[in-house]
PDB file of C-alpha atoms in Angstrom:
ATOM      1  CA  UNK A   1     -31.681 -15.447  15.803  1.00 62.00           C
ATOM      2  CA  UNK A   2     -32.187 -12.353  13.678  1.00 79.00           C
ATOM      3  CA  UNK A   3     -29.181 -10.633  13.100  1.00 79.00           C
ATOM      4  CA  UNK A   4     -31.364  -7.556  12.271  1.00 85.00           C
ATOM      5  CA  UNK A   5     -32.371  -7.548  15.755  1.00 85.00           C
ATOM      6  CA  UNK A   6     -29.263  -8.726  17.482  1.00 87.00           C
ATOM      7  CA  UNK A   7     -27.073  -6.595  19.585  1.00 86.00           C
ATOM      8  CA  UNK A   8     -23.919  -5.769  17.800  1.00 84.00           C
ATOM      9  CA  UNK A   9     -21.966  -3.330  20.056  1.00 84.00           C
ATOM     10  CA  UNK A  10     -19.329  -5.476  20.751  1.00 82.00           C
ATOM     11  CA  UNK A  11     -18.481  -6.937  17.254  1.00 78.00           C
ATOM     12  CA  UNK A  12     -15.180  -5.482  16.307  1.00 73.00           C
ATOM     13  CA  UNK A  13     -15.683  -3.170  13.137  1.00 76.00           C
ATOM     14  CA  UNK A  14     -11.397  -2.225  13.032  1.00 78.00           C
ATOM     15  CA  UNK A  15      -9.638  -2.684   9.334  1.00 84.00           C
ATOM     16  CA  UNK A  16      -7.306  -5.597  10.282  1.00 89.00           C
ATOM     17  CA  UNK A  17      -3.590  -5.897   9.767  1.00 93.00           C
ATOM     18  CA  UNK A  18      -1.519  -7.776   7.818  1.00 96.00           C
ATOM     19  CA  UNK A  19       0.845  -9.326  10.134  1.00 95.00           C
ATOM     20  CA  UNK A  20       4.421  -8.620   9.390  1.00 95.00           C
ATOM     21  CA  UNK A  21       6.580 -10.421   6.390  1.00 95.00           C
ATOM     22  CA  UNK A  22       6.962 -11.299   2.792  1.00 95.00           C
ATOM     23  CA  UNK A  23       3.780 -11.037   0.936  1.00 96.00           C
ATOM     24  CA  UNK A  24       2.926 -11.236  -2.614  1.00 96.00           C
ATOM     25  CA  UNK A  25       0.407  -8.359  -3.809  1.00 97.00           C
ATOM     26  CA  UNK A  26      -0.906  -7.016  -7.519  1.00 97.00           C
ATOM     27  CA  UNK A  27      -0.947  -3.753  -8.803  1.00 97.00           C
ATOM     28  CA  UNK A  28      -4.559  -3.305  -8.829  1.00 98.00           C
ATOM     29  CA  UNK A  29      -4.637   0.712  -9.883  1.00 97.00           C
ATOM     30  CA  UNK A  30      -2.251   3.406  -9.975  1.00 97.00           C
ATOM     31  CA  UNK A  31      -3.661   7.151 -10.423  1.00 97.00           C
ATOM     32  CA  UNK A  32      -3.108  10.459  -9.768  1.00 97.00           C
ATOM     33  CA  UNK A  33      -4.687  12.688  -7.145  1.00 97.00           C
ATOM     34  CA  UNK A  34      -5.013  15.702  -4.917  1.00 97.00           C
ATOM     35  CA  UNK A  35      -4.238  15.299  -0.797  1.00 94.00           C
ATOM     36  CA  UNK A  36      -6.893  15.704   1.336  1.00 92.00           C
ATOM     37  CA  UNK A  37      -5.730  19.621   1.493  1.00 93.00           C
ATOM     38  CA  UNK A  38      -5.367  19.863  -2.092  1.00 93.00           C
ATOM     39  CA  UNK A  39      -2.233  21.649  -2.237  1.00 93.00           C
ATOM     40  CA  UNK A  40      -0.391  18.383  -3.705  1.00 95.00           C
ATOM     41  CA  UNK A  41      -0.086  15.602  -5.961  1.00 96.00           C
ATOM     42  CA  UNK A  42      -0.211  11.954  -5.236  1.00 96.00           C
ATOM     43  CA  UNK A  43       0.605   8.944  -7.300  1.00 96.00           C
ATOM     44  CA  UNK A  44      -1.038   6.395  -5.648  1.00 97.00           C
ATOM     45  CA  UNK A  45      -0.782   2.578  -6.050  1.00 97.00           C
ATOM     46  CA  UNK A  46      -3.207  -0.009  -4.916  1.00 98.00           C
ATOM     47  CA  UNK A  47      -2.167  -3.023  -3.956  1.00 98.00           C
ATOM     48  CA  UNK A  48      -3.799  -6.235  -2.974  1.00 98.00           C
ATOM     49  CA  UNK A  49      -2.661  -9.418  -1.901  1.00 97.00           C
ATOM     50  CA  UNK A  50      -2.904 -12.568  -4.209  1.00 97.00           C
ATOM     51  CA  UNK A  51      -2.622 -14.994  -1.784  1.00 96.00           C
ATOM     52  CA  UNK A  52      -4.326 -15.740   1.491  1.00 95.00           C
ATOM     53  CA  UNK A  53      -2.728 -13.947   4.390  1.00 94.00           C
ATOM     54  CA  UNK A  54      -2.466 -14.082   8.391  1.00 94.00           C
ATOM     55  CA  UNK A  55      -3.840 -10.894  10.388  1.00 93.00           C
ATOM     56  CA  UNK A  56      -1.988  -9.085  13.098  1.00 92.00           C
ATOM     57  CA  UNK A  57      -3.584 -10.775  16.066  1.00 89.00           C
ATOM     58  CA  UNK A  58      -6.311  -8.293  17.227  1.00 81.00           C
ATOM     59  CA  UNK A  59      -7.183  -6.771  20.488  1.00 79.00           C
ATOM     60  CA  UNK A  60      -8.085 -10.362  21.866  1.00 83.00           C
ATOM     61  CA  UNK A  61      -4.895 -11.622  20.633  1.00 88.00           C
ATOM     62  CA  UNK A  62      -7.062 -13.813  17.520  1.00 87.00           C
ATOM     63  CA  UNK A  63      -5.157 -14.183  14.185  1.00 91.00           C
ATOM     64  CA  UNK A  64      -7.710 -14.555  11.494  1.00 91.00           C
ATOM     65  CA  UNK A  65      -7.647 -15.272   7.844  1.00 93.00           C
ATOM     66  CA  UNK A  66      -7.404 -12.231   5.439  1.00 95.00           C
ATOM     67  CA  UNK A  67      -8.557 -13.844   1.693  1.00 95.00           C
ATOM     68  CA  UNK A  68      -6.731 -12.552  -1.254  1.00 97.00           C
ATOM     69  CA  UNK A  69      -7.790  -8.852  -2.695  1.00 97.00           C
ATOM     70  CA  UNK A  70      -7.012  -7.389   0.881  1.00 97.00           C
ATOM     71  CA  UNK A  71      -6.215  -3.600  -0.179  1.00 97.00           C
ATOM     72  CA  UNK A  72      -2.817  -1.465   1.013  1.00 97.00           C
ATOM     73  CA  UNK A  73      -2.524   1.874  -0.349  1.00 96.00           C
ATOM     74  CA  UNK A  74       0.993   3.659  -1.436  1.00 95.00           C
ATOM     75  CA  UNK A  75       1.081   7.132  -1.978  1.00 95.00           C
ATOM     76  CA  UNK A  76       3.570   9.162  -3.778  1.00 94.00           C
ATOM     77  CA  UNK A  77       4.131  13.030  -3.231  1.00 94.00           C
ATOM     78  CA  UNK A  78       4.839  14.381  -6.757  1.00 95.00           C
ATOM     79  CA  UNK A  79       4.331  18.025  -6.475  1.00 95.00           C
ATOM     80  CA  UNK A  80       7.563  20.063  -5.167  1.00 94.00           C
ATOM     81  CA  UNK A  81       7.780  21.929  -1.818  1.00 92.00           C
ATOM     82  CA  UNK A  82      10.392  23.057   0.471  1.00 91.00           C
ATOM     83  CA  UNK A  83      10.965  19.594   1.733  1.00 90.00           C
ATOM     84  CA  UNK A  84      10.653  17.583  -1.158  1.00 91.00           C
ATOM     85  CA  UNK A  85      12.496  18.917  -4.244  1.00 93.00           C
ATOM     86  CA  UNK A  86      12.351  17.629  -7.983  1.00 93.00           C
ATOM     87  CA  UNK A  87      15.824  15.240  -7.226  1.00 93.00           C
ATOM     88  CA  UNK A  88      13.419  13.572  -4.807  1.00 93.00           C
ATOM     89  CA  UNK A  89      10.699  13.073  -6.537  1.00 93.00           C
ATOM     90  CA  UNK A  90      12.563  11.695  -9.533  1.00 90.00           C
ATOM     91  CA  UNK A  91      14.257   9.742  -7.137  1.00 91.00           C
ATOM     92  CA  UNK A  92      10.977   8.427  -5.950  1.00 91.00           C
ATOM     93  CA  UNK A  93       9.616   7.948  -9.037  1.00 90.00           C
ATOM     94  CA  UNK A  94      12.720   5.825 -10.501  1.00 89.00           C
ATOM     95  CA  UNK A  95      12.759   3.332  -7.312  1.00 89.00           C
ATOM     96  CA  UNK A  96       8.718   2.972  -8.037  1.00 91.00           C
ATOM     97  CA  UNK A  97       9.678   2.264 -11.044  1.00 90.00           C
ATOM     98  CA  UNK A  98      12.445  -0.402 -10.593  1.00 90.00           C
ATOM     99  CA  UNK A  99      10.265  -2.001  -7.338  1.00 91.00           C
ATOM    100  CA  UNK A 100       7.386  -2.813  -9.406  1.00 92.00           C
ATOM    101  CA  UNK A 101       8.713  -3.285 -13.251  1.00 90.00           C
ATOM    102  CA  UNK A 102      12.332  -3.956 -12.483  1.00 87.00           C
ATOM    103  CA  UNK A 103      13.474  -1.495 -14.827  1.00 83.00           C
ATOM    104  CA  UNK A 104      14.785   1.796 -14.853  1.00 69.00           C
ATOM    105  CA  UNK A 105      13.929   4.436 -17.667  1.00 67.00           C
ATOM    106  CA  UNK A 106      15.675   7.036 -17.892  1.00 63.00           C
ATOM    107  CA  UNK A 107      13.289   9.282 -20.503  1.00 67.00           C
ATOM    108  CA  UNK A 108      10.545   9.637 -17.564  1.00 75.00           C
ATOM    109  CA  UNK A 109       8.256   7.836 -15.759  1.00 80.00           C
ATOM    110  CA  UNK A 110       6.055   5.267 -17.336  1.00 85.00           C
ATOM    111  CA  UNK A 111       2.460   5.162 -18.585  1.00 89.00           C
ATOM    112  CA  UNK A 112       0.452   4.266 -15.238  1.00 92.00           C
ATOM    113  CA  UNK A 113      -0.913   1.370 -17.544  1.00 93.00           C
ATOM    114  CA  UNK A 114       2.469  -0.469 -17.389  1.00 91.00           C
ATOM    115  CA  UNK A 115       1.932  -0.853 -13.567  1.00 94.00           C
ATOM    116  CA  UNK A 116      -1.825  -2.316 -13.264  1.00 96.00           C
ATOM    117  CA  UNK A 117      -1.633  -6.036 -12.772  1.00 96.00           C
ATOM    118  CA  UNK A 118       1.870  -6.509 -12.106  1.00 96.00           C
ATOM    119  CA  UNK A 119       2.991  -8.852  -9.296  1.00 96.00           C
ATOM    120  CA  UNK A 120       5.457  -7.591  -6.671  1.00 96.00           C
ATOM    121  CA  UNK A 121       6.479  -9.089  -3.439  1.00 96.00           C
ATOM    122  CA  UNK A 122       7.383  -6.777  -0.526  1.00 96.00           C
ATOM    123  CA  UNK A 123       7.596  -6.568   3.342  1.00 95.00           C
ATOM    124  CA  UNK A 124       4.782  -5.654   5.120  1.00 96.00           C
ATOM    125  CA  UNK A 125       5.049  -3.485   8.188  1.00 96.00           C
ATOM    126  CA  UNK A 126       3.054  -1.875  10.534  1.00 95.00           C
ATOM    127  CA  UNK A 127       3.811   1.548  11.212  1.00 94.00           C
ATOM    128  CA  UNK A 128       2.226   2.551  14.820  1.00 92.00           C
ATOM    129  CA  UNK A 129       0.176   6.102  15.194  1.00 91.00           C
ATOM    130  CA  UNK A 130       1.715   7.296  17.930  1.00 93.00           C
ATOM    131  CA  UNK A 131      -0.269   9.955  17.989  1.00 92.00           C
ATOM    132  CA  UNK A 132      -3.821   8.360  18.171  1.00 86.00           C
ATOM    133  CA  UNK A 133      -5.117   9.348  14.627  1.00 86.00           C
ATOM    134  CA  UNK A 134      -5.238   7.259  12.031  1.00 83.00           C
ATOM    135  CA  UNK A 135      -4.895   4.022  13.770  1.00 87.00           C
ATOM    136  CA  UNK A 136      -1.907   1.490  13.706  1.00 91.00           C
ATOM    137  CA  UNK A 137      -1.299   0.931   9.026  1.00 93.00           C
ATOM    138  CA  UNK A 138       0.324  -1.522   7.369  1.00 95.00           C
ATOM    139  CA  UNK A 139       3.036  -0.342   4.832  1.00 95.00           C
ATOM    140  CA  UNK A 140       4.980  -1.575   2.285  1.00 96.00           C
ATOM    141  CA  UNK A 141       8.864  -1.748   2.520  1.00 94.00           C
ATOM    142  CA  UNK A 142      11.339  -3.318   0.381  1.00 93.00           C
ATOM    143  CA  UNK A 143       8.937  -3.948  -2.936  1.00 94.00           C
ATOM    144  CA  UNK A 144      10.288  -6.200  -5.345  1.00 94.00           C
ATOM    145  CA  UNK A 145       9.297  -7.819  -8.689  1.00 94.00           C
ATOM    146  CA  UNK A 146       7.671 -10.905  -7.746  1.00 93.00           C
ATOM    147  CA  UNK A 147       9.639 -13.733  -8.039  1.00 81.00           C
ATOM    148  CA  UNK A 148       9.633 -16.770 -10.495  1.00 59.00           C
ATOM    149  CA  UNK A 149       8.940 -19.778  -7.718  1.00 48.00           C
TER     150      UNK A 149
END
């Protein structure tokens, strides 16, 4: 059959979801840039798995195979506003810090360089949208250097 020509309203086109638990990701870019309103900063980290992973199970209740290189993305707020003071954003910026490189400097943060292609395990979660949105996201809790197995 032609798959040009073949009816493809019911193929599922949804991002799937890590399921939830330990998982080993790189560092695959770190940079800096604007929300979507433009009135703030963002650091924002890349990460993507290094292993093979197991999906949420879908609408159908199928668990499928997500091959290493499967994307989550972090963002950091790093401009001040009444909610989010420059204690909290250093705060922020130090536990980044320690998550990924296991260290913490006290002189500032470090050159986004010293980030790319570092290993880290965390816990993946799924955080629900409650409010119809975005769709259900994985996020990232409890990041770690990656441990020496």
């Amino acid at each position: 059959m032609n798959l040009l020509t073949k009816d493809l309203s019911n193929v599922d086109i949804s991002r799937p979801l890590l399921e939830k638990g330990l998982t080993r990701f790189e560092v695959a870019e770190v940079k800096v840039e604007k929300s979507k309103d433009g009135l703030k900063d963002l650091l924002v980290f890349t990460f993507k798995t290094v292993f093979k992973a197991k999906s949420r199970p879908n609408k159908d209740g199928v668990v499928t195979d997500i091959n290493p290189g499967f994307t989550i993305i972090d963002r950091l707020t790093i401009t001040t506003s009444e909610k989010r003071d420059e204690s909290l954003i250093e705060k922020d910026l130090s536990q980044r810090q320690v998550e990924i490189l296991g260290v913490q400097k006290r002189e500032g943060f470090l050159p986004l360089e010293q980030y790319l292609h570092k290993h880290v395990d965390a816990l993946v979660d799924i955080e629900v949208d409650k409010e119809g949105k975005y769709g259900d996201q994985n996020r990232l809790r409890k990041i770690q250097p990656a441990s020496r197995l």
